[in-house]
PDB file of C-alpha atoms in Angstrom:
ATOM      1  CA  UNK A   5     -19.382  -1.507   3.124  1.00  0.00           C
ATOM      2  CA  UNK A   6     -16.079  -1.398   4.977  1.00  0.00           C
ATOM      3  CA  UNK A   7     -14.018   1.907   4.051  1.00  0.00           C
ATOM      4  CA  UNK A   8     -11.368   4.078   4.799  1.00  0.00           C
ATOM      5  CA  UNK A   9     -12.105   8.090   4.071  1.00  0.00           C
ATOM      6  CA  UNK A  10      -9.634  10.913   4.001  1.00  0.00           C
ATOM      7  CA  UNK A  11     -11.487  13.952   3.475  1.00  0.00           C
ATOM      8  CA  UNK A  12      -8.584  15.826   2.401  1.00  0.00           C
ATOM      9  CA  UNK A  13      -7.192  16.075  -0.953  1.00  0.00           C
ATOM     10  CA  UNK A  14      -4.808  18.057  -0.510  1.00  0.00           C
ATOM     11  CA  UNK A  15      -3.392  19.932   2.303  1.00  0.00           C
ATOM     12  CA  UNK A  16      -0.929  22.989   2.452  1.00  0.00           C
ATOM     13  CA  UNK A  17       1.298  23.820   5.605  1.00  0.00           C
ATOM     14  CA  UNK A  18       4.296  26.227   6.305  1.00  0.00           C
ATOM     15  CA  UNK A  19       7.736  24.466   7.296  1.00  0.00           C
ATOM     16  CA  UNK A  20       7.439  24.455  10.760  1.00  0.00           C
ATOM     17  CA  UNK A  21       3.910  24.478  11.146  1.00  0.00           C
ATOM     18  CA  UNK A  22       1.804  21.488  13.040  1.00  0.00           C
ATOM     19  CA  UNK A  23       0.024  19.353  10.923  1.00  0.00           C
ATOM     20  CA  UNK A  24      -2.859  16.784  11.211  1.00  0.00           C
ATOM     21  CA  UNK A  25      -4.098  14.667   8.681  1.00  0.00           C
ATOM     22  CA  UNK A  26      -7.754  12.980   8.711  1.00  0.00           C
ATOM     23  CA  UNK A  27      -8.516   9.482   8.291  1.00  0.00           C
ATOM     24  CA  UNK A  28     -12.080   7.754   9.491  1.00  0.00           C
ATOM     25  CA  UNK A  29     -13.251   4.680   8.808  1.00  0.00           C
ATOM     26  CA  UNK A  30     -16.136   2.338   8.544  1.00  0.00           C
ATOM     27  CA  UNK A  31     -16.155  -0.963  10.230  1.00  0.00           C
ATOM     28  CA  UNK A  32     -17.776  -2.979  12.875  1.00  0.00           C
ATOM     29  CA  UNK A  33     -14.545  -4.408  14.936  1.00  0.00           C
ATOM     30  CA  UNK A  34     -11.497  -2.624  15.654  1.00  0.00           C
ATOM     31  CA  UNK A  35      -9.409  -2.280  12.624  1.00  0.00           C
ATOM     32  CA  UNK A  36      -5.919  -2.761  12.347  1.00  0.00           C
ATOM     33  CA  UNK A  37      -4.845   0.956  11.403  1.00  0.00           C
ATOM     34  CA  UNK A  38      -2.091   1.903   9.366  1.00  0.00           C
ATOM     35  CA  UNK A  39      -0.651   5.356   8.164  1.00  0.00           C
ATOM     36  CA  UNK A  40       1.747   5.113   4.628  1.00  0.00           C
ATOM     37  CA  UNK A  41       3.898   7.621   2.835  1.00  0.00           C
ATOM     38  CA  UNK A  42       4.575   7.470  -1.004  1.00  0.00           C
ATOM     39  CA  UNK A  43       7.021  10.251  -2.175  1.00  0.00           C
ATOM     40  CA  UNK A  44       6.850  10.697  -6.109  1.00  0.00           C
ATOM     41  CA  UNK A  45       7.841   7.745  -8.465  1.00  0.00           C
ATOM     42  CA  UNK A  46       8.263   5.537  -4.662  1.00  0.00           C
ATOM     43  CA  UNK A  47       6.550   3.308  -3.101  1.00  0.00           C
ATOM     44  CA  UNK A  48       5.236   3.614   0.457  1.00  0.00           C
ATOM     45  CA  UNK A  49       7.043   3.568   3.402  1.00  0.00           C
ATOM     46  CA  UNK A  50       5.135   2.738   6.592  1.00  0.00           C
ATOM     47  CA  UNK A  51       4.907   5.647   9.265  1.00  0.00           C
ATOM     48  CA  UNK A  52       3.095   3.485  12.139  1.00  0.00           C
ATOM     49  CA  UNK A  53       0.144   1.229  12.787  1.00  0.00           C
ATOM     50  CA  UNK A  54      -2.038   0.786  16.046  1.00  0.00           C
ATOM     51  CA  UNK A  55      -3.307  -3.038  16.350  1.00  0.00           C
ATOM     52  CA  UNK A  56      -4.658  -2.479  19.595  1.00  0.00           C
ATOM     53  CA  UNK A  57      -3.918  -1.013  23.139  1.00  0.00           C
ATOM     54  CA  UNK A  58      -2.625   2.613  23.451  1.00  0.00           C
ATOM     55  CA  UNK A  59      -4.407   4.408  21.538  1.00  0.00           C
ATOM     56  CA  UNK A  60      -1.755   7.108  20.981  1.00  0.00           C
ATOM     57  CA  UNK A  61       1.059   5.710  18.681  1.00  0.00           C
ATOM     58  CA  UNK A  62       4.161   6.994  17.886  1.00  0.00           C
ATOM     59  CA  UNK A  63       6.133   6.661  14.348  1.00  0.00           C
ATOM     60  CA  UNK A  64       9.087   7.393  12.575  1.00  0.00           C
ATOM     61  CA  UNK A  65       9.921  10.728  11.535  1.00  0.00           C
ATOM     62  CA  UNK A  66       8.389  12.153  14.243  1.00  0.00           C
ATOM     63  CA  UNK A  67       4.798  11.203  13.192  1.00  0.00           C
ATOM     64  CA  UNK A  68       2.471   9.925  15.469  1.00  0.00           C
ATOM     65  CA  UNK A  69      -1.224   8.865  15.684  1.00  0.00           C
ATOM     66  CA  UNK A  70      -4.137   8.642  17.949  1.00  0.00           C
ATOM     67  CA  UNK A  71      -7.170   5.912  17.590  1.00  0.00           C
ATOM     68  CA  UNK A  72     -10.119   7.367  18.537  1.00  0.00           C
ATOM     69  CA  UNK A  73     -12.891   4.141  18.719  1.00  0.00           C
ATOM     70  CA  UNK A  74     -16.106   7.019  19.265  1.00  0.00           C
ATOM     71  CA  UNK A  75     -15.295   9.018  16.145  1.00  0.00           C
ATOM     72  CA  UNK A  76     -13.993   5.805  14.262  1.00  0.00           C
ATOM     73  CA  UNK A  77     -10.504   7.874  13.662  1.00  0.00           C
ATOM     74  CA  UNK A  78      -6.792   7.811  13.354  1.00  0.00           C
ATOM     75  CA  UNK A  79      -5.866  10.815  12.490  1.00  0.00           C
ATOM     76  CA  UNK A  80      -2.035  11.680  11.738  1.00  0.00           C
ATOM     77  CA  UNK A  81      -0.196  14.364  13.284  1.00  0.00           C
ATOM     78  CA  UNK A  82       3.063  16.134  13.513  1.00  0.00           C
ATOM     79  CA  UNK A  83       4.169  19.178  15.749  1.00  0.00           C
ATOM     80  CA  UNK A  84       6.472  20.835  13.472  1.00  0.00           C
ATOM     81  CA  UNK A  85       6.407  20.112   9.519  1.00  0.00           C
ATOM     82  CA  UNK A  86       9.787  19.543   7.409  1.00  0.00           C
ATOM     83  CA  UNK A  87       9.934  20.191   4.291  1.00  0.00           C
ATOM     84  CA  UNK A  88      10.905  17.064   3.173  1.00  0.00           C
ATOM     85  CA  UNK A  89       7.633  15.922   4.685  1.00  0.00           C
ATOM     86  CA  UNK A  90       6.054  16.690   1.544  1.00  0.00           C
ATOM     87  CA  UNK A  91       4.420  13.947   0.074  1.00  0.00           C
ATOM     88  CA  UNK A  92       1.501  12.268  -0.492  1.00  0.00           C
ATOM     89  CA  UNK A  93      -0.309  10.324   2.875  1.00  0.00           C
ATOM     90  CA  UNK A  94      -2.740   6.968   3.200  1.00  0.00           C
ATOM     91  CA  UNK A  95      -4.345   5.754   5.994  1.00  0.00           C
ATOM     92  CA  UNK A  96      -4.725   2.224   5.332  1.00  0.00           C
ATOM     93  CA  UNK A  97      -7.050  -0.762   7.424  1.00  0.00           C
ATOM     94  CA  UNK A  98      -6.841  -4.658   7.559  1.00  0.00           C
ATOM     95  CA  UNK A  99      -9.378  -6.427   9.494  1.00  0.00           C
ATOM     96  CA  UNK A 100      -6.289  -9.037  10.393  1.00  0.00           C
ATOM     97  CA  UNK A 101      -7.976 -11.831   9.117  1.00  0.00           C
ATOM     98  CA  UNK A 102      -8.461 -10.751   5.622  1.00  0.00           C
ATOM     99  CA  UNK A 103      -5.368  -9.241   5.457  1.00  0.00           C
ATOM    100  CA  UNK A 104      -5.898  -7.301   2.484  1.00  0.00           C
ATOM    101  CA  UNK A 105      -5.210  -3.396   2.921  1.00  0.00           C
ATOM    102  CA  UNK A 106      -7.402  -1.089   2.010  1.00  0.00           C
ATOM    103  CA  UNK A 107      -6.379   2.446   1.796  1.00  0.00           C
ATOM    104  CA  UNK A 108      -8.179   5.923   1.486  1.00  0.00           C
ATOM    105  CA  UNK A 109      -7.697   8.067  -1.473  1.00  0.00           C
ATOM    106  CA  UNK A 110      -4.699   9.933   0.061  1.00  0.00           C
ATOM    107  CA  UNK A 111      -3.964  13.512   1.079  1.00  0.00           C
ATOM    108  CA  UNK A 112      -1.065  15.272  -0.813  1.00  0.00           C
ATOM    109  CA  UNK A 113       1.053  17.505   1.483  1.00  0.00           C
ATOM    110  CA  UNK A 114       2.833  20.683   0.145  1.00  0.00           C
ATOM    111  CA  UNK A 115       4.818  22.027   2.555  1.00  0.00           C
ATOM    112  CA  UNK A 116       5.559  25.631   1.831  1.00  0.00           C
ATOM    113  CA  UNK A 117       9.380  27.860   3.162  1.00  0.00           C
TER     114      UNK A 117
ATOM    115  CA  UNK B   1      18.146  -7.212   5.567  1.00  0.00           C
ATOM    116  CA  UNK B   2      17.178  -5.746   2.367  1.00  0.00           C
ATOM    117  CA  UNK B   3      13.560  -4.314   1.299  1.00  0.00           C
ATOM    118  CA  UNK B   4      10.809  -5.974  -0.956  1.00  0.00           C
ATOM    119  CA  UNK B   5      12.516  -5.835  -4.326  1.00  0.00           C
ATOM    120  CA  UNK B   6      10.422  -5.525  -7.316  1.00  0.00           C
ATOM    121  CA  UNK B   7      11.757  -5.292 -11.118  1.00  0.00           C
ATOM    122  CA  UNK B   8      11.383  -3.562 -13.546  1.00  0.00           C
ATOM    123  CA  UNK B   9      10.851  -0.370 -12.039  1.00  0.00           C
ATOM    124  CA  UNK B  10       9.822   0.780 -15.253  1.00  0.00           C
ATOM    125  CA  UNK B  11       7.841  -1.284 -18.211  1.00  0.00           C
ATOM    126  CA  UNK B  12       7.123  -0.349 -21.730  1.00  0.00           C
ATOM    127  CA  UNK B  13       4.910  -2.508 -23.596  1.00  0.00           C
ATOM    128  CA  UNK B  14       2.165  -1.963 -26.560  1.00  0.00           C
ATOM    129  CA  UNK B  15      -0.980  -3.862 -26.633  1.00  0.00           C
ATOM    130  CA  UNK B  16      -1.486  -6.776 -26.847  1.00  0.00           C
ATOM    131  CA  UNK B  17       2.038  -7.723 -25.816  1.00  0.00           C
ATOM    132  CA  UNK B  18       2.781  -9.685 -22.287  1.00  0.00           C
ATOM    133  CA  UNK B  19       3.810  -7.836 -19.095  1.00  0.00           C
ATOM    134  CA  UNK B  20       5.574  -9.813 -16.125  1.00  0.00           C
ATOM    135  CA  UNK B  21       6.452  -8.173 -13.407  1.00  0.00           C
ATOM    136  CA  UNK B  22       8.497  -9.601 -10.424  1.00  0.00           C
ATOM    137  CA  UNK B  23       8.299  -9.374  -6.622  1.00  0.00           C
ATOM    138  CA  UNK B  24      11.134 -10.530  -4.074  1.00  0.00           C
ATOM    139  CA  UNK B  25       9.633 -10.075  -0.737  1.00  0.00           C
ATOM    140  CA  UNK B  26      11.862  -9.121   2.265  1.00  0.00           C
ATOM    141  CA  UNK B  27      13.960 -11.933   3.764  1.00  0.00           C
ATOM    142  CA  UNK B  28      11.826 -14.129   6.312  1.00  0.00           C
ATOM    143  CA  UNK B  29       8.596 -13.353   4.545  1.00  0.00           C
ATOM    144  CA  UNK B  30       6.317 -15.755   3.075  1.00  0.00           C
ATOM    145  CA  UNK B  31       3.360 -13.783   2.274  1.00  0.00           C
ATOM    146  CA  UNK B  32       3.346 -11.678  -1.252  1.00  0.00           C
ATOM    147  CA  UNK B  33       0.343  -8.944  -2.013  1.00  0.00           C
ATOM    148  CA  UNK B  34      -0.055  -7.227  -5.009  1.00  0.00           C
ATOM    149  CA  UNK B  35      -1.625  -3.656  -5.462  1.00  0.00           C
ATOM    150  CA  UNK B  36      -2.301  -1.646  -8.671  1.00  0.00           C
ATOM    151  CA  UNK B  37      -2.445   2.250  -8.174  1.00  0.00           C
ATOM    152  CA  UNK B  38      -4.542   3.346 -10.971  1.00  0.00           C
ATOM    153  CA  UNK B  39      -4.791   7.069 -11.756  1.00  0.00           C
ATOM    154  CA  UNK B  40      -7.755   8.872 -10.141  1.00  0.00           C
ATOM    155  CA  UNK B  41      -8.574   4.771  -8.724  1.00  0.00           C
ATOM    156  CA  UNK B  42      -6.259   5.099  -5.676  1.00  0.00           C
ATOM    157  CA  UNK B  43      -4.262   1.980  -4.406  1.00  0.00           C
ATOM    158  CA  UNK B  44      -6.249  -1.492  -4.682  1.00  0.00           C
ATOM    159  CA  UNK B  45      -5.864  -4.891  -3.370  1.00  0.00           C
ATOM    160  CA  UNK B  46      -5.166  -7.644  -6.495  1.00  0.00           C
ATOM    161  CA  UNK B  47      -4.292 -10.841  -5.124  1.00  0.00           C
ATOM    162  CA  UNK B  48      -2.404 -12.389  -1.735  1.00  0.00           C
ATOM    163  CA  UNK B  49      -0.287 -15.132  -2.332  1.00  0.00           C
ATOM    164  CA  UNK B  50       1.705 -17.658  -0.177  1.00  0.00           C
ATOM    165  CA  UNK B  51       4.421 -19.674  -1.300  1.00  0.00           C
ATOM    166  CA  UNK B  52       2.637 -22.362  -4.035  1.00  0.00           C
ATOM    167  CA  UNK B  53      -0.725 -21.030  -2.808  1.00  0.00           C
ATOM    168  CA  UNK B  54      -3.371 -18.189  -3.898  1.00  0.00           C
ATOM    169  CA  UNK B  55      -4.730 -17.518  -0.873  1.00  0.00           C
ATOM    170  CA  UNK B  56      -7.339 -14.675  -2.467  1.00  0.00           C
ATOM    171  CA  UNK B  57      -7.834 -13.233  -5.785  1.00  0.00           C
ATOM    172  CA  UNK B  58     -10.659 -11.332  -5.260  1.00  0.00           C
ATOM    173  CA  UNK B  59      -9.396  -8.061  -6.296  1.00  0.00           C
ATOM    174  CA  UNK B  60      -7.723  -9.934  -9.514  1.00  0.00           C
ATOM    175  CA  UNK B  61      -9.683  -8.802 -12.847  1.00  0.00           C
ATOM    176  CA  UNK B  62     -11.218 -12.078 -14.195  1.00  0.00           C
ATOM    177  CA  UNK B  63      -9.486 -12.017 -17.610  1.00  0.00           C
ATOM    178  CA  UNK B  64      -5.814 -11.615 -18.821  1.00  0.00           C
ATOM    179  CA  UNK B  65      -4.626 -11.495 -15.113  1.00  0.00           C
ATOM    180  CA  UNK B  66      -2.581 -14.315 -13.120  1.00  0.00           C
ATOM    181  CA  UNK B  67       0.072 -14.465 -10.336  1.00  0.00           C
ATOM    182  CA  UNK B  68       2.110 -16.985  -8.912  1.00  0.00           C
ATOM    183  CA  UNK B  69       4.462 -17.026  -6.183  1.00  0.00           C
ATOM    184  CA  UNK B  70       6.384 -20.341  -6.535  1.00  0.00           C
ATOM    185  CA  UNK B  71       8.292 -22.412  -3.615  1.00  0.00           C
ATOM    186  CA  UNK B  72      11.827 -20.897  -5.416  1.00  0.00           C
ATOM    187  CA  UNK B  73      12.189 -17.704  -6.573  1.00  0.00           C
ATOM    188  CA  UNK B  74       9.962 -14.711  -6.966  1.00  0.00           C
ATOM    189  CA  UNK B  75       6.257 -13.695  -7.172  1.00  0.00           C
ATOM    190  CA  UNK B  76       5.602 -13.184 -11.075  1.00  0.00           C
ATOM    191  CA  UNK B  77       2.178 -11.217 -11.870  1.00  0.00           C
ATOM    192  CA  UNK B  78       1.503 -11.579 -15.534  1.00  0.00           C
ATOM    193  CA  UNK B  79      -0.662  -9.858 -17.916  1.00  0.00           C
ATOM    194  CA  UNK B  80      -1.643 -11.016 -20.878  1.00  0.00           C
ATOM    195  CA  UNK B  81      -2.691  -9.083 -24.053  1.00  0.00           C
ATOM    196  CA  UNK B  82      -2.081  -5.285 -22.504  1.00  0.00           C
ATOM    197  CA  UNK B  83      -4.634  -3.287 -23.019  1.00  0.00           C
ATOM    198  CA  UNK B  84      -4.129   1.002 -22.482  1.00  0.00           C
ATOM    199  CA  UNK B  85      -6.075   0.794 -19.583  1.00  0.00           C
ATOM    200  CA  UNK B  86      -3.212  -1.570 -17.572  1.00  0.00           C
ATOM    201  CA  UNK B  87      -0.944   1.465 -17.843  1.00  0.00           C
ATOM    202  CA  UNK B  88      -0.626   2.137 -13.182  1.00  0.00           C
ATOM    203  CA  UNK B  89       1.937   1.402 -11.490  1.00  0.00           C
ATOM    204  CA  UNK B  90       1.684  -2.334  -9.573  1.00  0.00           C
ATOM    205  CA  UNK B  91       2.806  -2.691  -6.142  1.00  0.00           C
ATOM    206  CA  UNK B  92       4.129  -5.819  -4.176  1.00  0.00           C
ATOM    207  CA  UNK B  93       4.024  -5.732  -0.120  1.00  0.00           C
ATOM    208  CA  UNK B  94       4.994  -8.316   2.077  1.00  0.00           C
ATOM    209  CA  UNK B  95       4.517 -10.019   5.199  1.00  0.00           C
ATOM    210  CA  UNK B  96       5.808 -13.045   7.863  1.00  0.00           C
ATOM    211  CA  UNK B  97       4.338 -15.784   8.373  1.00  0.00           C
ATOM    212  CA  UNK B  98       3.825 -14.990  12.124  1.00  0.00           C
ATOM    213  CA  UNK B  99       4.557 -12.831  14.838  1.00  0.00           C
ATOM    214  CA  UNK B 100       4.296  -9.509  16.066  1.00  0.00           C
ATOM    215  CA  UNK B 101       4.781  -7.860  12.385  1.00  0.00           C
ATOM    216  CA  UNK B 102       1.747 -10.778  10.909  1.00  0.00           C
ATOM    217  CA  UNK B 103      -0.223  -8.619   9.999  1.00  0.00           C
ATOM    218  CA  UNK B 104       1.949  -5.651   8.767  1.00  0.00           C
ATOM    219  CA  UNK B 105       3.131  -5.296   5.204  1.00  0.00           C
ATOM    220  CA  UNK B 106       6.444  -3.840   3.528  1.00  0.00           C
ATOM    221  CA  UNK B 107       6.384  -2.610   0.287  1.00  0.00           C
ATOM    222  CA  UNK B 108       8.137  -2.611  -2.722  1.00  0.00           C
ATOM    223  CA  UNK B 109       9.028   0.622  -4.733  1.00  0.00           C
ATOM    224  CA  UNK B 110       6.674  -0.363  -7.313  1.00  0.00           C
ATOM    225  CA  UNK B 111       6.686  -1.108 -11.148  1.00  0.00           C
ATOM    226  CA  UNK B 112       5.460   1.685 -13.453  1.00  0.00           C
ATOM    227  CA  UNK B 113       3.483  -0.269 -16.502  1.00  0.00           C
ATOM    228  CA  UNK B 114       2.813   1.841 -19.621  1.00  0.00           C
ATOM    229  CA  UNK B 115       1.086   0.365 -22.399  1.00  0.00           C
ATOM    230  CA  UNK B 116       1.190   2.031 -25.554  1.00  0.00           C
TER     231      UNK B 116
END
């Protein structure tokens, strides 16, 4: 079955620190790959999305993502943390013509001072 | 150009009772999703709508569950008969018709559904 995992639940990182968030998933064709944020009581905000091409993409906040086809990836990254970065994360895939999303479990980021 | 609206943010019913919830989806959009993020469940897929049209319901439960999204006005998901185990909070997204953004959706900040 198509999927999307994120093996981490939760991750911890000191403000300032580089972070990188997991995503993998599982499906024949080249996904369309997106990465959400959802602070408490929000909804999400998109951070980018890779449809096809460059494989490194770059998103807002200073977030950016790389689509790696031989370890079916996308995993999020960030050179230096904020501490209003702290949230919770999904990695999310459409196969374009179902259009459906359908996200991982999510990775909650504390970001410590 | 203002976000994909969704009210109430917050909805208190007690079973048995009806719960609409609304979705205005950004200007220039046609296409209305629905999500329910269920505690422990993560976020699913519930039903894609175009204007007058259910394009798929698969993720819809089979019983006490409908949405519309009608050629004026907003997208109305309605549950009948609320049960404990509605209590999530429900998500509408959005997309154009065409272009470059197609296939990317925009969502709403969400209604929070507690049944009691």
């Amino acid at each position: 079955a198509q999927s999307v995992t994120q093996p981490d639940i939760h991750i911890t990182v000191s403000e300032g620190a580089s972070l990188e968030l997991r995503c993998n998933y599982s499906y024949g064709a080249t996904p369309y790959l997106f990465w959400y944020v959802q602070s408490p009581g929000q909804g999400l905000q998109l951070l980018l999305k890779y449809f096809s091409g460059d494989t490194l993409v770059q998103g807002i906040k200073g977030f950016e993502a790389e689509f790696k086809r031989s370890q079916s990836s996308f995993n999020l990254r960030k050179p230096s943390v904020h501490w209003s970065d702290a949230a919770e994360y999904f990695c999310a895939y459409t196969s374009g013509s179902a259009r459906q999303l359908t996200f991982g479990s999510g990775t909650q980021l504390t970001v410590l001072p | 150009n203002a976000g994909v609206m969704q009210n109430p943010r917050h909805l208190v019913r007690r079973r048995g009772q009806e719960a609409r919830l609304r979705c205005s989806p950004m200007k220039g959009h046609s296409h209305v999703y629905w999500y329910r993020q269920l505690p422990e469940e993560g976020l699913k897929f519930m039903v894609y709508l175009q204007k007058e049209n259910i394009i798929d319901e698969s993720g819809m439960p089979k019983e006490r569950f409908s949405a519309e999204f009608p050629k004026e006005g907003p997208s109305i998901l309605r549950i009948q008969q609320v049960v404990r185990g509605d209590s999530a909070a429900y998500f509408c997204a959005s997309s154009p018709r065409a272009g470059a953004d197609e296939d990317t959706q925009y969502f709403g900040p969400g209604t929070r559904l507690t049944v009691l």
